[in-house]
CSV table of C-alpha atoms in Angstrom, one decimal:
chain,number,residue,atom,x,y,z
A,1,UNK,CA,100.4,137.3,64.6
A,2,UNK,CA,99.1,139.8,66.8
A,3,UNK,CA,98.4,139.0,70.6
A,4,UNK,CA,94.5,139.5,69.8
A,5,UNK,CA,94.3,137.5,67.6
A,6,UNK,CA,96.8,134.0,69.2
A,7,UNK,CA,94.1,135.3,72.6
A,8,UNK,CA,91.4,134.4,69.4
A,9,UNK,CA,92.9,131.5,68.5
A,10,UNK,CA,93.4,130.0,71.7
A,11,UNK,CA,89.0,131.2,73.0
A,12,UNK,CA,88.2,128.9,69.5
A,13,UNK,CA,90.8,125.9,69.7
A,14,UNK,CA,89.9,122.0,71.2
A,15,UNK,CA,92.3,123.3,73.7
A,16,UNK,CA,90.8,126.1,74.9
A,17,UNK,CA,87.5,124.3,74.9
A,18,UNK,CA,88.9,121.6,76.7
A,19,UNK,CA,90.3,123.9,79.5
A,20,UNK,CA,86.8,125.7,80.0
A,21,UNK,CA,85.1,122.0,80.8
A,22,UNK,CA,87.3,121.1,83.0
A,23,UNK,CA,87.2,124.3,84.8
A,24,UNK,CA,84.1,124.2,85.4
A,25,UNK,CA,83.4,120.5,86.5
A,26,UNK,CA,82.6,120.3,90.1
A,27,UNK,CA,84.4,118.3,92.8
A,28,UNK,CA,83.2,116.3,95.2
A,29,UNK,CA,84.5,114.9,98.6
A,30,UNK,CA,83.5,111.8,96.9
A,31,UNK,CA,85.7,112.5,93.8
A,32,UNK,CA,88.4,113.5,96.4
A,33,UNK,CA,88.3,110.1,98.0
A,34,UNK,CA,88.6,108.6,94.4
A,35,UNK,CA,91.2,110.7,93.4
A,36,UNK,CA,92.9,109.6,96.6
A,37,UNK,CA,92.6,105.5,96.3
A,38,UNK,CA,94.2,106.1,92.8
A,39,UNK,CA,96.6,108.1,93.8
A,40,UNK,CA,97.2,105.2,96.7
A,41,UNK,CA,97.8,102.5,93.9
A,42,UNK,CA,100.2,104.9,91.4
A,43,UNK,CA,102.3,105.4,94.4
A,44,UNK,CA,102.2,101.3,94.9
A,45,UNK,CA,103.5,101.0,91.4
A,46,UNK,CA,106.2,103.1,91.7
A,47,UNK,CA,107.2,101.8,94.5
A,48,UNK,CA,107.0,98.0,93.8
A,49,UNK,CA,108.5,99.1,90.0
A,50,UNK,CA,111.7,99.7,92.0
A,51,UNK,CA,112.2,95.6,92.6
A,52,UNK,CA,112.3,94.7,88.8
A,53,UNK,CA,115.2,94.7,86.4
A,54,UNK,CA,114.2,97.8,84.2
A,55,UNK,CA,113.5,99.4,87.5
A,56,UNK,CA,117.4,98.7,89.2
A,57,UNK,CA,118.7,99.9,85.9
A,58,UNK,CA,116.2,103.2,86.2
A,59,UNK,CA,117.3,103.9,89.8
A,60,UNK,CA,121.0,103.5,89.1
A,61,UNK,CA,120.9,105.7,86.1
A,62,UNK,CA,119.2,107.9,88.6
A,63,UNK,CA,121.8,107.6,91.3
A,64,UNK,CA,124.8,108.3,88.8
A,65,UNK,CA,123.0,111.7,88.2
A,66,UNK,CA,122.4,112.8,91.4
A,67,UNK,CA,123.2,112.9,95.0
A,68,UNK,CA,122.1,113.9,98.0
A,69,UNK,CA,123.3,117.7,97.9
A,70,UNK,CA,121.3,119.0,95.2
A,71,UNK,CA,117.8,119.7,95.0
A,72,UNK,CA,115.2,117.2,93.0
A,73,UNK,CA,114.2,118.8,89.8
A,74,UNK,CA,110.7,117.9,89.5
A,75,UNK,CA,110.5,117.0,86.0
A,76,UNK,CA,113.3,114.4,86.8
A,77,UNK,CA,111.8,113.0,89.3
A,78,UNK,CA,108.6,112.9,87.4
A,79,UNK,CA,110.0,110.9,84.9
A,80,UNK,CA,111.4,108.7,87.2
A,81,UNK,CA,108.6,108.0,89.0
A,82,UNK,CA,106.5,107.5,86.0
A,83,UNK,CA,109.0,104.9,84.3
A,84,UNK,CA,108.7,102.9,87.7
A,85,UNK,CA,105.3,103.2,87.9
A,86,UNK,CA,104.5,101.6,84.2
A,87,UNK,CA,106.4,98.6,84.6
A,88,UNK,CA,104.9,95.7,86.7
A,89,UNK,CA,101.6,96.1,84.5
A,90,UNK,CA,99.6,96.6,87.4
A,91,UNK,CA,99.0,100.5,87.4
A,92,UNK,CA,95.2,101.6,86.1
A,93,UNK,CA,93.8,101.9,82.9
A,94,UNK,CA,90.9,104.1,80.9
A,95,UNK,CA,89.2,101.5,78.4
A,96,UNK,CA,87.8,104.3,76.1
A,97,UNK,CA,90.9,106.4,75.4
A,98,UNK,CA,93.1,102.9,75.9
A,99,UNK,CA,95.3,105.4,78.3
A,100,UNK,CA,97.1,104.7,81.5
A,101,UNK,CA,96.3,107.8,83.4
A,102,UNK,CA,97.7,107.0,86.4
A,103,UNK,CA,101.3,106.6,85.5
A,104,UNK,CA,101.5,109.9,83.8
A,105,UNK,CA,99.5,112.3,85.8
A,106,UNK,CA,100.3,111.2,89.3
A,107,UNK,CA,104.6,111.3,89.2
A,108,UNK,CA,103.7,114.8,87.4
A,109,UNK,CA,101.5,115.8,90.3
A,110,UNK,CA,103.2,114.2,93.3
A,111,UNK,CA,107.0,115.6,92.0
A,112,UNK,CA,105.8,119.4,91.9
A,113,UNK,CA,103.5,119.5,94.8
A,114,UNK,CA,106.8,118.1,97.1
A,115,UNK,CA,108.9,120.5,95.6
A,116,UNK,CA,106.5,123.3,96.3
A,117,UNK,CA,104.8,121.9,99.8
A,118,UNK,CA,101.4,121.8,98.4
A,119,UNK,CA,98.4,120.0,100.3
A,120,UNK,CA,96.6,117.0,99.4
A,121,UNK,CA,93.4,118.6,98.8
A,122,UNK,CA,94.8,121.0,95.8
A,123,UNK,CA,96.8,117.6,94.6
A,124,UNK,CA,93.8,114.9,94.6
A,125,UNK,CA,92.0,118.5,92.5
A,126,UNK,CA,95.4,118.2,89.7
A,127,UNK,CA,94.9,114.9,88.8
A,128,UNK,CA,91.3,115.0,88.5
A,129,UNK,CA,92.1,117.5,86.2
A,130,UNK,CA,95.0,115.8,84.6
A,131,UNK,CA,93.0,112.5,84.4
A,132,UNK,CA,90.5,114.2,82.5
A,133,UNK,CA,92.6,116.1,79.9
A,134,UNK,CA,94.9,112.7,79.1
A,135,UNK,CA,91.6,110.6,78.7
A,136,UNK,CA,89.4,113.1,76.7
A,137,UNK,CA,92.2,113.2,73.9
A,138,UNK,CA,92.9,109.8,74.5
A,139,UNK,CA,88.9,109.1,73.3
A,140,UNK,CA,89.0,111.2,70.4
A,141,UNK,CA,92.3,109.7,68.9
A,142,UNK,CA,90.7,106.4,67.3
A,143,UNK,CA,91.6,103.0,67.0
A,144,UNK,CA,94.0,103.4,63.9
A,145,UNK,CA,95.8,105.5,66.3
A,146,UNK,CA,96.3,102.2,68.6
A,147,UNK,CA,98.0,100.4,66.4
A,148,UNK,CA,101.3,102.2,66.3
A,149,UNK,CA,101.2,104.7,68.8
A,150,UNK,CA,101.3,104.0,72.1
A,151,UNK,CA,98.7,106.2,74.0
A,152,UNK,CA,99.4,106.4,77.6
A,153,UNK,CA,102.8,107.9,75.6
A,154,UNK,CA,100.7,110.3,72.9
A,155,UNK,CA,98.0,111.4,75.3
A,156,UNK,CA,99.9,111.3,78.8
A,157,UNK,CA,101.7,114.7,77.9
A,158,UNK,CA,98.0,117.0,78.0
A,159,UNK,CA,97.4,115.1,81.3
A,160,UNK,CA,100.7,115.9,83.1
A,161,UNK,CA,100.7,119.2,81.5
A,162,UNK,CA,97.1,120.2,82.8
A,163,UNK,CA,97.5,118.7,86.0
A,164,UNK,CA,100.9,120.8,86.9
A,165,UNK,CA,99.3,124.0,85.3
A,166,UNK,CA,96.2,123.3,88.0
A,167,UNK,CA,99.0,123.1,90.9
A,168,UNK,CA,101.6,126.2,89.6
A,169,UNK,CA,98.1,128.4,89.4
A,170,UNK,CA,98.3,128.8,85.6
A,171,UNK,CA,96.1,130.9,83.5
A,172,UNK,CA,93.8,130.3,81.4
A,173,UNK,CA,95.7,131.3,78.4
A,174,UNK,CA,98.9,129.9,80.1
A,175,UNK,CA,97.2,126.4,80.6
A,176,UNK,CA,96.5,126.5,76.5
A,177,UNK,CA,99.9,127.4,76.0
A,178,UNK,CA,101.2,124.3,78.4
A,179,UNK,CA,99.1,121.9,76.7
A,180,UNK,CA,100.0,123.1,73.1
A,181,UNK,CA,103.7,122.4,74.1
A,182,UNK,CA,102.7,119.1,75.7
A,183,UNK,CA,100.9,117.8,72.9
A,184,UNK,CA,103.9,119.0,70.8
A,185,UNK,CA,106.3,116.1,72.4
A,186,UNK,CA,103.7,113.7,72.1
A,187,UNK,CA,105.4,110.2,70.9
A,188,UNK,CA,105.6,106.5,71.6
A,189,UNK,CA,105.6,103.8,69.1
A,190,UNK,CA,104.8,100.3,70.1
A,191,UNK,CA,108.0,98.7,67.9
A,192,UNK,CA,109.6,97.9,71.0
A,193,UNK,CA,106.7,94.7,71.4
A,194,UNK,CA,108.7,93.1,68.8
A,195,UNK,CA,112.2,92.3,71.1
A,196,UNK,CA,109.9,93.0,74.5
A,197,UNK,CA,112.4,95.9,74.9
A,198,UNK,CA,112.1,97.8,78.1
A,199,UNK,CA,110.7,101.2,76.0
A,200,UNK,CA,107.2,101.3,77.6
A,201,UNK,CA,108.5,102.4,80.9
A,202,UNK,CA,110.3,104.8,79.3
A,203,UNK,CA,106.9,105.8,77.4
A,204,UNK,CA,105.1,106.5,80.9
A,205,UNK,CA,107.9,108.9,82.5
A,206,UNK,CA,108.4,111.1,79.3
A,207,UNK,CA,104.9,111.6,79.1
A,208,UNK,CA,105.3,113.0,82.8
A,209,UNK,CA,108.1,114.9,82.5
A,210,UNK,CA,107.0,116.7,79.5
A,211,UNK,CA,103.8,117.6,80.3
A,212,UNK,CA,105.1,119.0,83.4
A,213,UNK,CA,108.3,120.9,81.8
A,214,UNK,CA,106.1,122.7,79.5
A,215,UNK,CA,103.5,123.8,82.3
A,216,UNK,CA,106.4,125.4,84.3
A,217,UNK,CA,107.6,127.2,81.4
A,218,UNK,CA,104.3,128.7,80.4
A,219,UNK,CA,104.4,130.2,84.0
A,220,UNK,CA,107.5,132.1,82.4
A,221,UNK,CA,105.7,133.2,79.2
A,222,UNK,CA,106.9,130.8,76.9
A,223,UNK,CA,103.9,129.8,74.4
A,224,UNK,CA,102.4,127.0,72.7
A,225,UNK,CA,100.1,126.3,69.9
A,226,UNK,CA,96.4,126.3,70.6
A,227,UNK,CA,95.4,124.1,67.8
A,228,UNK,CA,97.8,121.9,68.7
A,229,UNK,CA,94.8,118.8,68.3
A,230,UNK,CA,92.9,120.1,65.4
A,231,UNK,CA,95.4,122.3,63.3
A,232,UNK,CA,96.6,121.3,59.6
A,233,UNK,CA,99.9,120.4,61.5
A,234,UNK,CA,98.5,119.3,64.9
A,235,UNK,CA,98.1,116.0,66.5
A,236,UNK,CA,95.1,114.5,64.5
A,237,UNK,CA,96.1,115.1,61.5
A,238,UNK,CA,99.8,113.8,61.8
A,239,UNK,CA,98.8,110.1,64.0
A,240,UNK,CA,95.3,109.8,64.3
A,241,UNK,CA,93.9,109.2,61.0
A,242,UNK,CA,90.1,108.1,62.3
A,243,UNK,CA,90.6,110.9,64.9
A,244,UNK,CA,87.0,111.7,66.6
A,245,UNK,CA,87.9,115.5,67.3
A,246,UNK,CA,84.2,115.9,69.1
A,247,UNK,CA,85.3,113.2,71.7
A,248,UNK,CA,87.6,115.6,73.3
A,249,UNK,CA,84.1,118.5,74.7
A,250,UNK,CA,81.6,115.4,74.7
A,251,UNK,CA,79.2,115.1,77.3
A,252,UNK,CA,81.0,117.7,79.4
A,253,UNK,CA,78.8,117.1,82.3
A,254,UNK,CA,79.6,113.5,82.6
A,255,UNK,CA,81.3,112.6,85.8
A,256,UNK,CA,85.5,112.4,86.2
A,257,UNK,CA,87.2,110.1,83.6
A,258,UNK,CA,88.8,109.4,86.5
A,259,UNK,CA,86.0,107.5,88.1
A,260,UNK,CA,85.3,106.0,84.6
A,261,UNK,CA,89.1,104.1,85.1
A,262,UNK,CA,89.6,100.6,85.7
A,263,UNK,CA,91.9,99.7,87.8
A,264,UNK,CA,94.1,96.4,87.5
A,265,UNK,CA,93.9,93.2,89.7
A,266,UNK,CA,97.0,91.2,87.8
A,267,UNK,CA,100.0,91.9,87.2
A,268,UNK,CA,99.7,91.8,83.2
A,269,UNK,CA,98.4,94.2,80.1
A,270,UNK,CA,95.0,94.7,80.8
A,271,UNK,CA,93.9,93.2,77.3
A,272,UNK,CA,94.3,90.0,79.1
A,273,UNK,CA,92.3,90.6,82.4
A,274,UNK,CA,88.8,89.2,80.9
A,275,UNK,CA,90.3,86.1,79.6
A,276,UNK,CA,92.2,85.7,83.2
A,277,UNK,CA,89.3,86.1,85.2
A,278,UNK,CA,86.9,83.6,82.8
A,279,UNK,CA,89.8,81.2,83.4
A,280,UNK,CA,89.9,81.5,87.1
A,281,UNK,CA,85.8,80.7,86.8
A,282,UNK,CA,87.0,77.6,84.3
A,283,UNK,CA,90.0,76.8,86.8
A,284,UNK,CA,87.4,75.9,89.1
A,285,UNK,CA,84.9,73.8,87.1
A,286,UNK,CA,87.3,72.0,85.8
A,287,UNK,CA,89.0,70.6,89.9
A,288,UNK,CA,91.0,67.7,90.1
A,289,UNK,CA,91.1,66.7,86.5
A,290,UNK,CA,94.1,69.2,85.9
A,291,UNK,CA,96.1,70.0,82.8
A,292,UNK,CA,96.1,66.6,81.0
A,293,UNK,CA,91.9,66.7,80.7
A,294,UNK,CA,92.4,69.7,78.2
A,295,UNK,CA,92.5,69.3,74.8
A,296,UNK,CA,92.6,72.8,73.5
A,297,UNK,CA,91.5,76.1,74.7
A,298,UNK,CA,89.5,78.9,72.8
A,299,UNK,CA,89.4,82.4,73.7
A,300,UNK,CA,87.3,84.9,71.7
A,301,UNK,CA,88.5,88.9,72.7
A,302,UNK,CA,88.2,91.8,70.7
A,303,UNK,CA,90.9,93.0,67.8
A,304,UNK,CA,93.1,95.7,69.9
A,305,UNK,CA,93.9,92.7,72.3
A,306,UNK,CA,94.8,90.0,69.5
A,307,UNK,CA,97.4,93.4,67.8
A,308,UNK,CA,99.1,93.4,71.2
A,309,UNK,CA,98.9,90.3,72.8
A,310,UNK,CA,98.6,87.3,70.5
A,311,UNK,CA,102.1,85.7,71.6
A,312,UNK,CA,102.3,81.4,71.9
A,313,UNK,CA,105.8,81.6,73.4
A,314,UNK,CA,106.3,84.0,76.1
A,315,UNK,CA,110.6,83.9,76.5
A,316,UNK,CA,110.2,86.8,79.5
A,317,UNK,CA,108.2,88.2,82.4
A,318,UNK,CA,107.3,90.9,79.9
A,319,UNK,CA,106.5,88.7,77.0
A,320,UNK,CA,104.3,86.4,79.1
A,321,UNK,CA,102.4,89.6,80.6
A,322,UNK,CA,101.8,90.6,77.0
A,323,UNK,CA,100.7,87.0,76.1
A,324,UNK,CA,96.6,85.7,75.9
A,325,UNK,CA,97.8,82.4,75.8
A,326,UNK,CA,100.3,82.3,78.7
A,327,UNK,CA,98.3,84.6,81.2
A,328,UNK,CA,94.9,81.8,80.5
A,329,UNK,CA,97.4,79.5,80.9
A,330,UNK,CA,98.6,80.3,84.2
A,331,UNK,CA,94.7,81.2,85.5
A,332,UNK,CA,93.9,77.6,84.8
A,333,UNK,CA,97.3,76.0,86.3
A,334,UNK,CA,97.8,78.7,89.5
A,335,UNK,CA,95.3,79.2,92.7
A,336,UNK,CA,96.8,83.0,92.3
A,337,UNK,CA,97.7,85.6,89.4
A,338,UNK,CA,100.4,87.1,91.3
A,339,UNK,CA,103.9,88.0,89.9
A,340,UNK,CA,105.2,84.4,90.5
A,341,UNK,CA,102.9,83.5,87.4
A,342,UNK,CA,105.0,85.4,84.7
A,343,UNK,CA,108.5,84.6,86.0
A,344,UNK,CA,111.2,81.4,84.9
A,345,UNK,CA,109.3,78.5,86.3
A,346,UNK,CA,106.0,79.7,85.6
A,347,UNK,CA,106.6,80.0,81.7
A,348,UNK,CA,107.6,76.8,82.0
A,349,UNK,CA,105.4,75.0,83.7
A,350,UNK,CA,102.7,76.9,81.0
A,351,UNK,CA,104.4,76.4,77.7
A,352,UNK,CA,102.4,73.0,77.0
A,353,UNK,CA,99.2,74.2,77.6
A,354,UNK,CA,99.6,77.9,76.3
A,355,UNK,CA,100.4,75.8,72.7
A,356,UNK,CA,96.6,74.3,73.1
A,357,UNK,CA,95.2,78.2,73.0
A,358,UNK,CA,93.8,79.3,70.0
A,359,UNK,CA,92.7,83.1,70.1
A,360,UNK,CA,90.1,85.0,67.8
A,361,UNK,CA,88.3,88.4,67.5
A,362,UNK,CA,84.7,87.3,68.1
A,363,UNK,CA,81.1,89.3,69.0
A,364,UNK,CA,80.3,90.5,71.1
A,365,UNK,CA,83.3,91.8,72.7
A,366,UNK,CA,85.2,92.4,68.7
A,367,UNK,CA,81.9,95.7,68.8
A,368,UNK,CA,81.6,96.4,72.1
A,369,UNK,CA,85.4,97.2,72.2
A,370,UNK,CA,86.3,99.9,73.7
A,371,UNK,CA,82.9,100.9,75.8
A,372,UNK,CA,83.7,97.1,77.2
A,373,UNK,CA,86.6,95.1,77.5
A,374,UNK,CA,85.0,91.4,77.6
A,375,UNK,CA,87.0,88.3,76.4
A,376,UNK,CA,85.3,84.3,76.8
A,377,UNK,CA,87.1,81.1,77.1
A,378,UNK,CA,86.1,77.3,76.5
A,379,UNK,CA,88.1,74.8,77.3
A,380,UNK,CA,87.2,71.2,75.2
A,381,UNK,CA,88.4,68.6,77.1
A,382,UNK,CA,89.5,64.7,75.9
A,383,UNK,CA,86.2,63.1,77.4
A,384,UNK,CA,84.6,66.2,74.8
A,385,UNK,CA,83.0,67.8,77.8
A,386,UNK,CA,83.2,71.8,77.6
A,387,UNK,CA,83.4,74.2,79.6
A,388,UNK,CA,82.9,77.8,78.9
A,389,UNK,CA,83.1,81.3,80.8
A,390,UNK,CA,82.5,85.1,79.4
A,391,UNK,CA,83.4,88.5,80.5
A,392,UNK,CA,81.3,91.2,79.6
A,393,UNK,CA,83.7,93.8,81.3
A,394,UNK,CA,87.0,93.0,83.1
A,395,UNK,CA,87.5,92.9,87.0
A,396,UNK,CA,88.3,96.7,88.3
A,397,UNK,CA,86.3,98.1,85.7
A,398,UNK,CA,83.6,100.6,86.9
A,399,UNK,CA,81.3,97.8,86.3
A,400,UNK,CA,83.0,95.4,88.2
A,401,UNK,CA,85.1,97.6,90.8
A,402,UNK,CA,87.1,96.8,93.2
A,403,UNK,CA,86.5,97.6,96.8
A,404,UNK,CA,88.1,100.0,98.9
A,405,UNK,CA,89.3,97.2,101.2
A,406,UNK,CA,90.5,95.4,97.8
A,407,UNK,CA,92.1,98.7,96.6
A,408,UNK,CA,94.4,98.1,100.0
A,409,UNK,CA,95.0,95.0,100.0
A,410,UNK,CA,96.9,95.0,96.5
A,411,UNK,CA,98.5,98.1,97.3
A,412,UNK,CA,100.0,96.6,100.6
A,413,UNK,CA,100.8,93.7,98.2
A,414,UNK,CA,102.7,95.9,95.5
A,415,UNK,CA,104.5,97.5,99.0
A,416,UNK,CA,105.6,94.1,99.7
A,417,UNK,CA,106.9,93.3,96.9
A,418,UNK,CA,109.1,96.6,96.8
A,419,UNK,CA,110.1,96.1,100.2
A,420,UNK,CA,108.4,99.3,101.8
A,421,UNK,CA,108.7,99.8,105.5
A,422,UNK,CA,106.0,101.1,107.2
A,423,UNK,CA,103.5,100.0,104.4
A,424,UNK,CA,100.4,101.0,106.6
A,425,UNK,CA,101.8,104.6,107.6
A,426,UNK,CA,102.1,105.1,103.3
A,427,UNK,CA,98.4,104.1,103.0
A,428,UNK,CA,97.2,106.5,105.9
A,429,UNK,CA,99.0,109.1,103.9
A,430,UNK,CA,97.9,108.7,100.8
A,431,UNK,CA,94.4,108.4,101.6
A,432,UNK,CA,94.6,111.0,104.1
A,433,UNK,CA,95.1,113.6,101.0
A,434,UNK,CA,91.6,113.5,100.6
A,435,UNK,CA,91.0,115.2,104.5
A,436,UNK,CA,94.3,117.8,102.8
A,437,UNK,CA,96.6,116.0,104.5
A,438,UNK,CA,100.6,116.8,103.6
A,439,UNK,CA,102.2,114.4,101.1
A,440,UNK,CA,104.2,111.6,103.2
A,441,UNK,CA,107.7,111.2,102.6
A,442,UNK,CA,107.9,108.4,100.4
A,443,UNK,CA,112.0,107.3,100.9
A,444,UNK,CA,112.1,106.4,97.3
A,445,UNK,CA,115.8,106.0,96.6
């Protein structure tokens, strides 16, 4: 093939396509300051990802690698940082595309734009961009696609990959080439559910690092396939087998995907969030009567929840964080969602009450799925009272966002919890991108 007519290919692929709209959406000092309070809470993650067990053994694989003498590849240290950042389940989420953007496109950004002194404002500008390419193939995939494959780990690659090819200055024709090879290493299956197996992290920061390793080569030449997404071999046909390939250029003048993310108040897969906050409401109601006064409990959710999170006994943080029936649980029995409510004592404390849950896929939140992520619980109690609360979107959705003070406050609580000195000097930082500040140091070994 001649190079007129790959240059062909690449004007009349998804990929090119997908490169023109995003090149051409405008940015605003209001997406900047967006761009910068999610940036703000990806950096919490990774950092408070350092105080867990999968994030110790992450840190000490990364030690044994490297020392202080030689330079930080930036593909290492965006898979590093996106592993960290994926593990406490508190990093944001896109509902429509069922992608974690944040965790993907943020370590890719943040790793090259330190290694190449970059300012803030061209940074908070990548992952805008990165944000957008992840999600908009993310939308088009489908919801067979959900069932096996991971999608923060399938999708994540186009985001990392267009977000470094915004920051290394890419062409055109180079950014198609970087995506092609991104979407190329696409994987992640969700097997590991079955043991609770620490995979997922591992998901978020190959996603990262791949995307970004195949933008820097396309700076050298090396090229991709354009119809990576559509072609007889591409991505759609091989995973997605309800793939919606007009999802990826719809509604191009829409606003940022980014400012269509939710972003999470617990500490738990975000398929559990509605449920927890109608419990919290229920928690309430129901006041001194307590734990004994309930007979059973009923939540209705929507299908993709019940595949991943249906799970009685919860044996581990991870488990319970992946469990409907332990995280209502806990809302009903705890003032406070926090990490405490997973852990040893917790799970204990919940096991009796989490066996009293019964969980179903149930309207309307079974066909709103995934425009809304809306879950209702009703507690019957002995006397044959009930009580009842509904969700039609989750807290820290654009629906229901959270503040700018609440965006803060939980990413000085994520500092806490990873011991970070100098919390507030990190948060000036980060949001002081957004004015093109200089990245701050982040000390993260």
């Amino acid at each position: 093939m001649n190079a007129h007519q790959t240059n062909h290919i690449a004007d009349t692929s998804l990929t090119g396509g997908l490169v023109d709209l995003i090149a051409r959406k405008p940015v605003s000092q209001a997406d900047l300051d967006a761009a910068a309070l999610f940036t703000l809470d990806a950096i919490a993650n990774v950092l408070a990802g350092r105080n867990s067990v999968p994030g110790e053994i992450l840190l000490r694989w990364w030690r044994a690698r490297h020392n202080s003498n030689i330079a930080l590849d930036p593909s290492q240290l965006a898979f590093l940082m996106g592993g960290l950042c994926h593990i406490l389940e508190t990093d944001d989420l896109h509902r429509e595309s069922v992608v974690h953007p944040g965790c993907v496109v943020i370590p890719a950004a943040w790793a090259l734009a330190r290694e190449r002194g970059i300012s803030g404002r061209l940074v908070l500008e990548s992952i805008l961009q990165g944000f957008e390419a992840t999600t908009r193939v993310g939308m088009a995939v489908g919801a067979a696609h959900y069932r096996i494959w991971h999608n923060t780990a399938t999708c994540g690659p186009y985001g990392s990959a267009m977000a470094a090819a915004a920051l290394l200055g890419l062409s055109r024709e180079e950014t198609v080439h970087a995506l092609g090879n991104a979407g190329s290493q696409s994987s992640g299956l969700w097997q590991f559910l079955e043991t609770g197996a620490m995979t997922k992290h591992l998901h978020a920061g190959r996603a990262a690092e791949a995307g970004l390793k195949a933008a820097e080569l396309a700076a050298f030449g090396f090229t991709g396939p354009a119809r990576i997404l559509e072609g007889e071999k591409g991505f759609f046909r091989a995973a997605c087998p309800d793939a919606n390939p007009d999802a990826v250029l719809g509604a191009p003048d829409a606003p940022w995907q980014l400012t269509r993310t939710s972003i999470k108040p617990w500490p738990s897969c975000r398929h559990t969030h509605p449920t927890i906050d109608a419990a919290e409401e229920l928690r309430v109601k129901l006041g001194e009567r307590g734990e004994d006064a309930i007979r059973s409990i009923s939540i209705g959710t929507y299908q993709a929840a019940l595949d991943v999170c249906d799970r009685k006994a919860a044996n581990s943080d991870y488990e319970a964080k992946f469990s409907l029936q332990h995280s209502v649980a806990a809302a009903l029995l705890y003032p406070k969602v926090d990490f405490d409510a997973f852990g040893d004592a917790a799970r204990a404390r919940c096991a009796n009450l989490a066996l009293r849950v019964s969980v179903q896929a149930a309207e309307p939140y079974r066909s709103a799925y995934p425009r809304a992520w809306g879950g209702s619980v009703e507690l019957t109690l002995t006397d044959g009272t009930v009580l009842s609360a509904t969700r039609t979107n989750a807290k820290g959705d654009p629906e229901a966002p959270l503040s700018r003070a609440d965006m803060i406050d939980k990413a000085l609580m994520l500092f806490a919890h990873g011991k970070v000195r100098e919390p507030e000097r990190l948060v000036d930082g980060i949001l002081g991108l957004a004015s093109d500040g200089a990245l701050p140091d982040l000390s993260l070994f």
